[in-house]
């Protein structure tokens, strides 16, 4: 554990093949003295949960594309829509072109063949800094018409907006509640102005946060301001 703590890049790995997971984890640890595999798992849902946990979050998640419970592309999307703090590297044994554009849309920083160990090492090192790796992904003929990978911060901004756009629209009362909070009104003042109870104001706020996927009232207000809704 002391050796792992002294390493610079903390890595999580998800692959639905337990044997491949064990071998792949050992290979990645041997790639560089500053690579530390802090956990592995064989379920995409578990990887998502750990990447969103402040105590279990790695610097980089390496995810297989062909998962049993959740496709690797959706693992990337679920994580990137919530945080830019984890670099995402997709790996596959299949043709890269089969997954390339979709995993790029889902916020990963690279897609690399499982046998390309040098490429994986470079992609991990770049992803740990939130940077994309595009030059090793496809050959010249394939790469000309393919999407480029984005840096983590840009991908997060894109997917965060997309995620919110697909949630339910705010009702007029939910929007008005957030607008009045943004103007500095208290819950009691909002209740009086709308002629409703304090509990009802709290319900409007709670529903608005759920629809927006917001972490707090301030976050909900910032989302609405960015979307020009208040």
mmCIF file of C-alpha atoms in Angstrom:
data_model
loop_
_atom_site.group_PDB
_atom_site.id
_atom_site.type_symbol
_atom_site.label_atom_id
_atom_site.label_comp_id
_atom_site.label_asym_id
_atom_site.label_seq_id
_atom_site.Cartn_x
_atom_site.Cartn_y
_atom_site.Cartn_z
ATOM 1 C CA UNK A 1 0.000 0.000 0.000
ATOM 2 C CA UNK A 2 2.822 2.411 0.798
ATOM 3 C CA UNK A 3 4.327 1.815 -2.634
ATOM 4 C CA UNK A 4 0.943 2.471 -4.303
ATOM 5 C CA UNK A 5 0.488 5.732 -2.396
ATOM 6 C CA UNK A 6 3.884 6.930 -3.625
ATOM 7 C CA UNK A 7 2.986 6.394 -7.254
ATOM 8 C CA UNK A 8 1.564 9.260 -9.258
ATOM 9 C CA UNK A 9 -1.190 7.788 -11.461
ATOM 10 C CA UNK A 10 -3.984 5.803 -9.782
ATOM 11 C CA UNK A 11 -5.754 3.460 -12.189
ATOM 12 C CA UNK A 12 -9.031 1.544 -12.100
ATOM 13 C CA UNK A 13 -9.766 -1.248 -14.586
ATOM 14 C CA UNK A 14 -13.081 -2.817 -15.614
ATOM 15 C CA UNK A 15 -13.331 -5.907 -17.823
ATOM 16 C CA UNK A 16 -16.001 -8.610 -17.689
ATOM 17 C CA UNK A 17 -13.448 -11.407 -18.193
ATOM 18 C CA UNK A 18 -11.936 -12.151 -14.742
ATOM 19 C CA UNK A 19 -8.853 -13.859 -16.194
ATOM 20 C CA UNK A 20 -8.180 -11.060 -18.675
ATOM 21 C CA UNK A 21 -8.746 -8.560 -15.881
ATOM 22 C CA UNK A 22 -6.066 -10.128 -13.714
ATOM 23 C CA UNK A 23 -3.532 -10.357 -16.528
ATOM 24 C CA UNK A 24 -4.293 -6.879 -17.840
ATOM 25 C CA UNK A 25 -3.972 -5.352 -14.398
ATOM 26 C CA UNK A 26 -0.538 -6.908 -13.937
ATOM 27 C CA UNK A 27 0.579 -5.715 -17.380
ATOM 28 C CA UNK A 28 -0.491 -2.139 -16.709
ATOM 29 C CA UNK A 29 1.289 -2.052 -13.345
ATOM 30 C CA UNK A 30 4.487 -3.146 -15.079
ATOM 31 C CA UNK A 31 4.260 -0.490 -17.789
ATOM 32 C CA UNK A 32 5.622 2.265 -15.576
ATOM 33 C CA UNK A 33 6.878 2.736 -12.028
ATOM 34 C CA UNK A 34 4.331 5.533 -11.514
ATOM 35 C CA UNK A 35 1.291 3.425 -12.510
ATOM 36 C CA UNK A 36 -0.681 2.031 -9.566
ATOM 37 C CA UNK A 37 -3.763 -0.147 -10.181
ATOM 38 C CA UNK A 38 -5.875 0.685 -7.140
ATOM 39 C CA UNK A 39 -8.823 -1.564 -8.040
ATOM 40 C CA UNK A 40 -10.267 -3.816 -10.712
ATOM 41 C CA UNK A 41 -13.842 -4.992 -11.228
ATOM 42 C CA UNK A 42 -15.859 -6.979 -13.750
ATOM 43 C CA UNK A 43 -19.066 -4.908 -13.745
ATOM 44 C CA UNK A 44 -19.532 -1.580 -15.479
ATOM 45 C CA UNK A 45 -22.025 -0.410 -12.867
ATOM 46 C CA UNK A 46 -19.456 -0.960 -10.114
ATOM 47 C CA UNK A 47 -16.819 0.963 -12.074
ATOM 48 C CA UNK A 48 -19.219 3.886 -12.510
ATOM 49 C CA UNK A 49 -19.994 3.945 -8.796
ATOM 50 C CA UNK A 50 -16.325 3.873 -7.813
ATOM 51 C CA UNK A 51 -15.364 6.589 -10.295
ATOM 52 C CA UNK A 52 -18.033 8.867 -8.844
ATOM 53 C CA UNK A 53 -16.926 8.190 -5.267
ATOM 54 C CA UNK A 54 -14.464 10.782 -3.872
ATOM 55 C CA UNK A 55 -12.711 8.064 -1.851
ATOM 56 C CA UNK A 56 -12.456 5.425 -4.611
ATOM 57 C CA UNK A 57 -12.054 7.626 -7.681
ATOM 58 C CA UNK A 58 -8.971 6.773 -9.784
ATOM 59 C CA UNK A 59 -7.062 9.230 -11.925
ATOM 60 C CA UNK A 60 -7.745 7.045 -14.948
ATOM 61 C CA UNK A 61 -10.300 4.338 -15.691
ATOM 62 C CA UNK A 62 -9.350 1.757 -18.309
ATOM 63 C CA UNK A 63 -12.531 0.121 -19.581
ATOM 64 C CA UNK A 64 -13.115 -2.728 -21.993
ATOM 65 C CA UNK A 65 -15.692 -1.890 -24.648
ATOM 66 C CA UNK A 66 -17.528 -5.231 -24.598
ATOM 67 C CA UNK A 67 -19.001 -5.463 -21.109
ATOM 68 C CA UNK A 68 -21.667 -7.818 -19.835
ATOM 69 C CA UNK A 69 -23.887 -5.479 -17.844
ATOM 70 C CA UNK A 70 -23.154 -2.003 -19.241
ATOM 71 C CA UNK A 71 -21.347 -1.347 -22.565
ATOM 72 C CA UNK A 72 -17.990 0.333 -22.171
ATOM 73 C CA UNK A 73 -19.270 3.338 -24.099
ATOM 74 C CA UNK A 74 -22.066 3.827 -21.551
ATOM 75 C CA UNK A 75 -19.614 3.427 -18.684
ATOM 76 C CA UNK A 76 -17.698 6.353 -20.154
ATOM 77 C CA UNK A 77 -20.830 8.416 -20.750
ATOM 78 C CA UNK A 78 -22.195 7.879 -17.235
ATOM 79 C CA UNK A 79 -18.917 8.958 -15.646
ATOM 80 C CA UNK A 80 -18.156 11.865 -17.955
ATOM 81 C CA UNK A 81 -21.636 13.378 -17.620
ATOM 82 C CA UNK A 82 -20.981 13.664 -13.871
ATOM 83 C CA UNK A 83 -17.286 14.538 -13.561
ATOM 84 C CA UNK A 84 -14.212 15.622 -15.527
ATOM 85 C CA UNK A 85 -11.926 14.304 -12.774
ATOM 86 C CA UNK A 86 -11.384 10.798 -14.189
ATOM 87 C CA UNK A 87 -9.463 10.213 -17.412
ATOM 88 C CA UNK A 88 -11.178 7.558 -19.539
ATOM 89 C CA UNK A 89 -9.294 5.101 -21.755
ATOM 90 C CA UNK A 90 -11.225 2.530 -23.765
ATOM 91 C CA UNK A 91 -9.587 -0.725 -24.817
ATOM 92 C CA UNK A 92 -10.795 -3.481 -27.106
ATOM 93 C CA UNK A 93 -9.738 -6.682 -28.835
ATOM 94 C CA UNK A 94 -11.984 -5.861 -31.790
ATOM 95 C CA UNK A 95 -11.494 -3.433 -34.664
ATOM 96 C CA UNK A 96 -11.056 0.066 -33.249
ATOM 97 C CA UNK A 97 -13.330 1.556 -35.892
ATOM 98 C CA UNK A 98 -16.244 -0.432 -34.427
ATOM 99 C CA UNK A 99 -16.244 1.710 -31.280
ATOM 100 C CA UNK A 100 -14.195 4.788 -32.108
ATOM 101 C CA UNK A 101 -16.784 7.459 -32.820
ATOM 102 C CA UNK A 102 -19.213 6.347 -30.120
ATOM 103 C CA UNK A 103 -16.593 6.217 -27.375
ATOM 104 C CA UNK A 104 -15.361 9.644 -28.489
ATOM 105 C CA UNK A 105 -18.915 10.986 -28.162
ATOM 106 C CA UNK A 106 -19.149 9.400 -24.723
ATOM 107 C CA UNK A 107 -16.287 11.464 -23.323
ATOM 108 C CA UNK A 108 -13.312 9.087 -23.359
ATOM 109 C CA UNK A 109 -9.819 10.414 -24.012
ATOM 110 C CA UNK A 110 -8.613 7.469 -26.091
ATOM 111 C CA UNK A 111 -9.428 4.082 -27.587
ATOM 112 C CA UNK A 112 -6.562 1.616 -27.901
ATOM 113 C CA UNK A 113 -6.186 -2.006 -28.946
ATOM 114 C CA UNK A 114 -5.536 -4.358 -26.031
ATOM 115 C CA UNK A 115 -2.321 -5.596 -27.590
ATOM 116 C CA UNK A 116 -0.921 -2.083 -28.101
ATOM 117 C CA UNK A 117 0.849 -1.812 -24.754
ATOM 118 C CA UNK A 118 2.855 1.277 -25.686
ATOM 119 C CA UNK A 119 -0.316 2.969 -26.872
ATOM 120 C CA UNK A 120 -2.135 2.086 -23.663
ATOM 121 C CA UNK A 121 0.681 3.486 -21.545
ATOM 122 C CA UNK A 122 0.690 6.745 -23.511
ATOM 123 C CA UNK A 123 -3.107 7.018 -23.369
ATOM 124 C CA UNK A 124 -3.124 6.467 -19.586
ATOM 125 C CA UNK A 125 -0.426 9.069 -19.049
ATOM 126 C CA UNK A 126 -2.280 11.634 -21.178
ATOM 127 C CA UNK A 127 -5.687 10.810 -19.683
ATOM 128 C CA UNK A 128 -4.305 11.309 -16.170
ATOM 129 C CA UNK A 129 -3.831 14.949 -17.204
ATOM 130 C CA UNK A 130 -7.260 15.065 -18.826
ATOM 131 C CA UNK A 131 -5.682 15.091 -22.306
ATOM 132 C CA UNK A 132 -6.811 13.120 -25.362
ATOM 133 C CA UNK A 133 -4.694 10.730 -27.398
ATOM 134 C CA UNK A 134 -5.757 10.751 -31.020
ATOM 135 C CA UNK A 135 -2.658 9.894 -33.030
ATOM 136 C CA UNK A 136 -2.447 6.220 -32.005
ATOM 137 C CA UNK A 137 -6.082 5.312 -32.452
ATOM 138 C CA UNK A 138 -6.626 4.651 -36.135
ATOM 139 C CA UNK A 139 -4.543 4.440 -39.267
ATOM 140 C CA UNK A 140 -4.429 7.382 -41.647
ATOM 141 C CA UNK A 141 -7.147 6.000 -43.924
ATOM 142 C CA UNK A 142 -9.629 5.460 -41.081
ATOM 143 C CA UNK A 143 -8.807 8.510 -39.007
ATOM 144 C CA UNK A 144 -9.637 11.016 -41.733
ATOM 145 C CA UNK A 145 -13.391 10.611 -41.255
ATOM 146 C CA UNK A 146 -13.396 9.883 -37.525
ATOM 147 C CA UNK A 147 -14.250 12.063 -34.569
ATOM 148 C CA UNK A 148 -11.411 13.395 -32.464
ATOM 149 C CA UNK A 149 -11.273 12.623 -28.763
ATOM 150 C CA UNK A 150 -11.849 15.600 -26.488
ATOM 151 C CA UNK A 151 -10.040 16.570 -23.343
ATOM 152 C CA UNK A 152 -11.909 15.597 -20.173
ATOM 153 C CA UNK A 153 -13.032 19.111 -19.265
ATOM 154 C CA UNK A 154 -14.502 19.805 -22.706
ATOM 155 C CA UNK A 155 -16.195 16.409 -22.861
ATOM 156 C CA UNK A 156 -17.699 16.971 -19.417
ATOM 157 C CA UNK A 157 -19.129 20.337 -20.460
ATOM 158 C CA UNK A 158 -20.658 18.803 -23.589
ATOM 159 C CA UNK A 159 -22.117 15.737 -21.887
ATOM 160 C CA UNK A 160 -23.305 17.657 -18.833
ATOM 161 C CA UNK A 161 -25.404 19.894 -21.077
ATOM 162 C CA UNK A 162 -26.654 16.912 -23.091
ATOM 163 C CA UNK A 163 -27.583 15.048 -19.922
ATOM 164 C CA UNK A 164 -29.608 17.969 -18.638
ATOM 165 C CA UNK A 165 -31.285 18.493 -21.991
ATOM 166 C CA UNK A 166 -32.722 14.973 -21.880
ATOM 167 C CA UNK A 167 -34.284 15.366 -18.447
ATOM 168 C CA UNK A 168 -37.851 16.553 -17.886
ATOM 169 C CA UNK A 169 -38.568 20.215 -18.529
ATOM 170 C CA UNK A 170 -39.102 22.438 -15.519
ATOM 171 C CA UNK A 171 -42.642 23.530 -14.791
ATOM 172 C CA UNK A 172 -43.391 27.234 -14.559
ATOM 173 C CA UNK A 173 -43.628 27.058 -10.760
ATOM 174 C CA UNK A 174 -40.335 25.181 -10.486
ATOM 175 C CA UNK A 175 -38.653 27.736 -12.722
ATOM 176 C CA UNK A 176 -40.155 30.645 -10.801
ATOM 177 C CA UNK A 177 -39.007 29.124 -7.513
ATOM 178 C CA UNK A 178 -35.415 28.934 -8.724
ATOM 179 C CA UNK A 179 -35.634 32.429 -10.205
ATOM 180 C CA UNK A 180 -36.738 33.865 -6.865
ATOM 181 C CA UNK A 181 -33.997 31.982 -5.024
ATOM 182 C CA UNK A 182 -31.536 33.416 -7.545
ATOM 183 C CA UNK A 183 -32.858 36.893 -6.740
ATOM 184 C CA UNK A 184 -32.094 36.323 -3.054
ATOM 185 C CA UNK A 185 -35.553 35.475 -1.736
ATOM 186 C CA UNK A 186 -35.900 33.110 1.216
ATOM 187 C CA UNK A 187 -38.144 30.049 1.173
ATOM 188 C CA UNK A 188 -40.661 31.849 3.388
ATOM 189 C CA UNK A 189 -40.704 34.899 1.106
ATOM 190 C CA UNK A 190 -41.227 32.715 -1.964
ATOM 191 C CA UNK A 191 -44.113 30.938 -0.240
ATOM 192 C CA UNK A 192 -45.764 34.251 0.582
ATOM 193 C CA UNK A 193 -45.314 35.634 -2.918
ATOM 194 C CA UNK A 194 -46.735 32.515 -4.557
ATOM 195 C CA UNK A 195 -49.450 32.022 -1.968
ATOM 196 C CA UNK A 196 -48.341 28.492 -1.120
ATOM 197 C CA UNK A 197 -46.844 26.728 1.883
ATOM 198 C CA UNK A 198 -43.142 26.523 2.694
ATOM 199 C CA UNK A 199 -43.384 22.745 2.224
ATOM 200 C CA UNK A 200 -44.724 23.234 -1.310
ATOM 201 C CA UNK A 201 -41.825 25.561 -2.161
ATOM 202 C CA UNK A 202 -39.447 22.874 -0.929
ATOM 203 C CA UNK A 203 -41.239 20.349 -3.161
ATOM 204 C CA UNK A 204 -40.867 22.581 -6.219
ATOM 205 C CA UNK A 205 -37.162 22.977 -5.448
ATOM 206 C CA UNK A 206 -36.665 19.244 -4.939
ATOM 207 C CA UNK A 207 -38.403 18.403 -8.225
ATOM 208 C CA UNK A 208 -36.358 21.029 -10.083
ATOM 209 C CA UNK A 209 -33.077 19.638 -8.737
ATOM 210 C CA UNK A 210 -34.091 16.110 -9.714
ATOM 211 C CA UNK A 211 -35.018 17.148 -13.253
ATOM 212 C CA UNK A 212 -31.799 19.094 -13.699
ATOM 213 C CA UNK A 213 -29.614 16.473 -12.054
ATOM 214 C CA UNK A 214 -28.287 19.259 -9.852
ATOM 215 C CA UNK A 215 -26.259 18.693 -6.697
ATOM 216 C CA UNK A 216 -27.571 21.749 -4.875
ATOM 217 C CA UNK A 217 -29.782 24.815 -5.223
ATOM 218 C CA UNK A 218 -26.800 26.871 -6.385
ATOM 219 C CA UNK A 219 -25.933 24.234 -8.970
ATOM 220 C CA UNK A 220 -29.539 24.192 -10.237
ATOM 221 C CA UNK A 221 -29.538 27.977 -10.564
ATOM 222 C CA UNK A 222 -26.241 27.940 -12.458
ATOM 223 C CA UNK A 223 -27.643 25.328 -14.873
ATOM 224 C CA UNK A 224 -30.742 27.414 -15.522
ATOM 225 C CA UNK A 225 -28.687 30.553 -16.049
ATOM 226 C CA UNK A 226 -26.474 28.725 -18.539
ATOM 227 C CA UNK A 227 -29.589 27.443 -20.332
ATOM 228 C CA UNK A 228 -31.179 30.919 -20.223
ATOM 229 C CA UNK A 229 -34.170 29.573 -18.310
ATOM 230 C CA UNK A 230 -34.124 32.148 -15.506
#
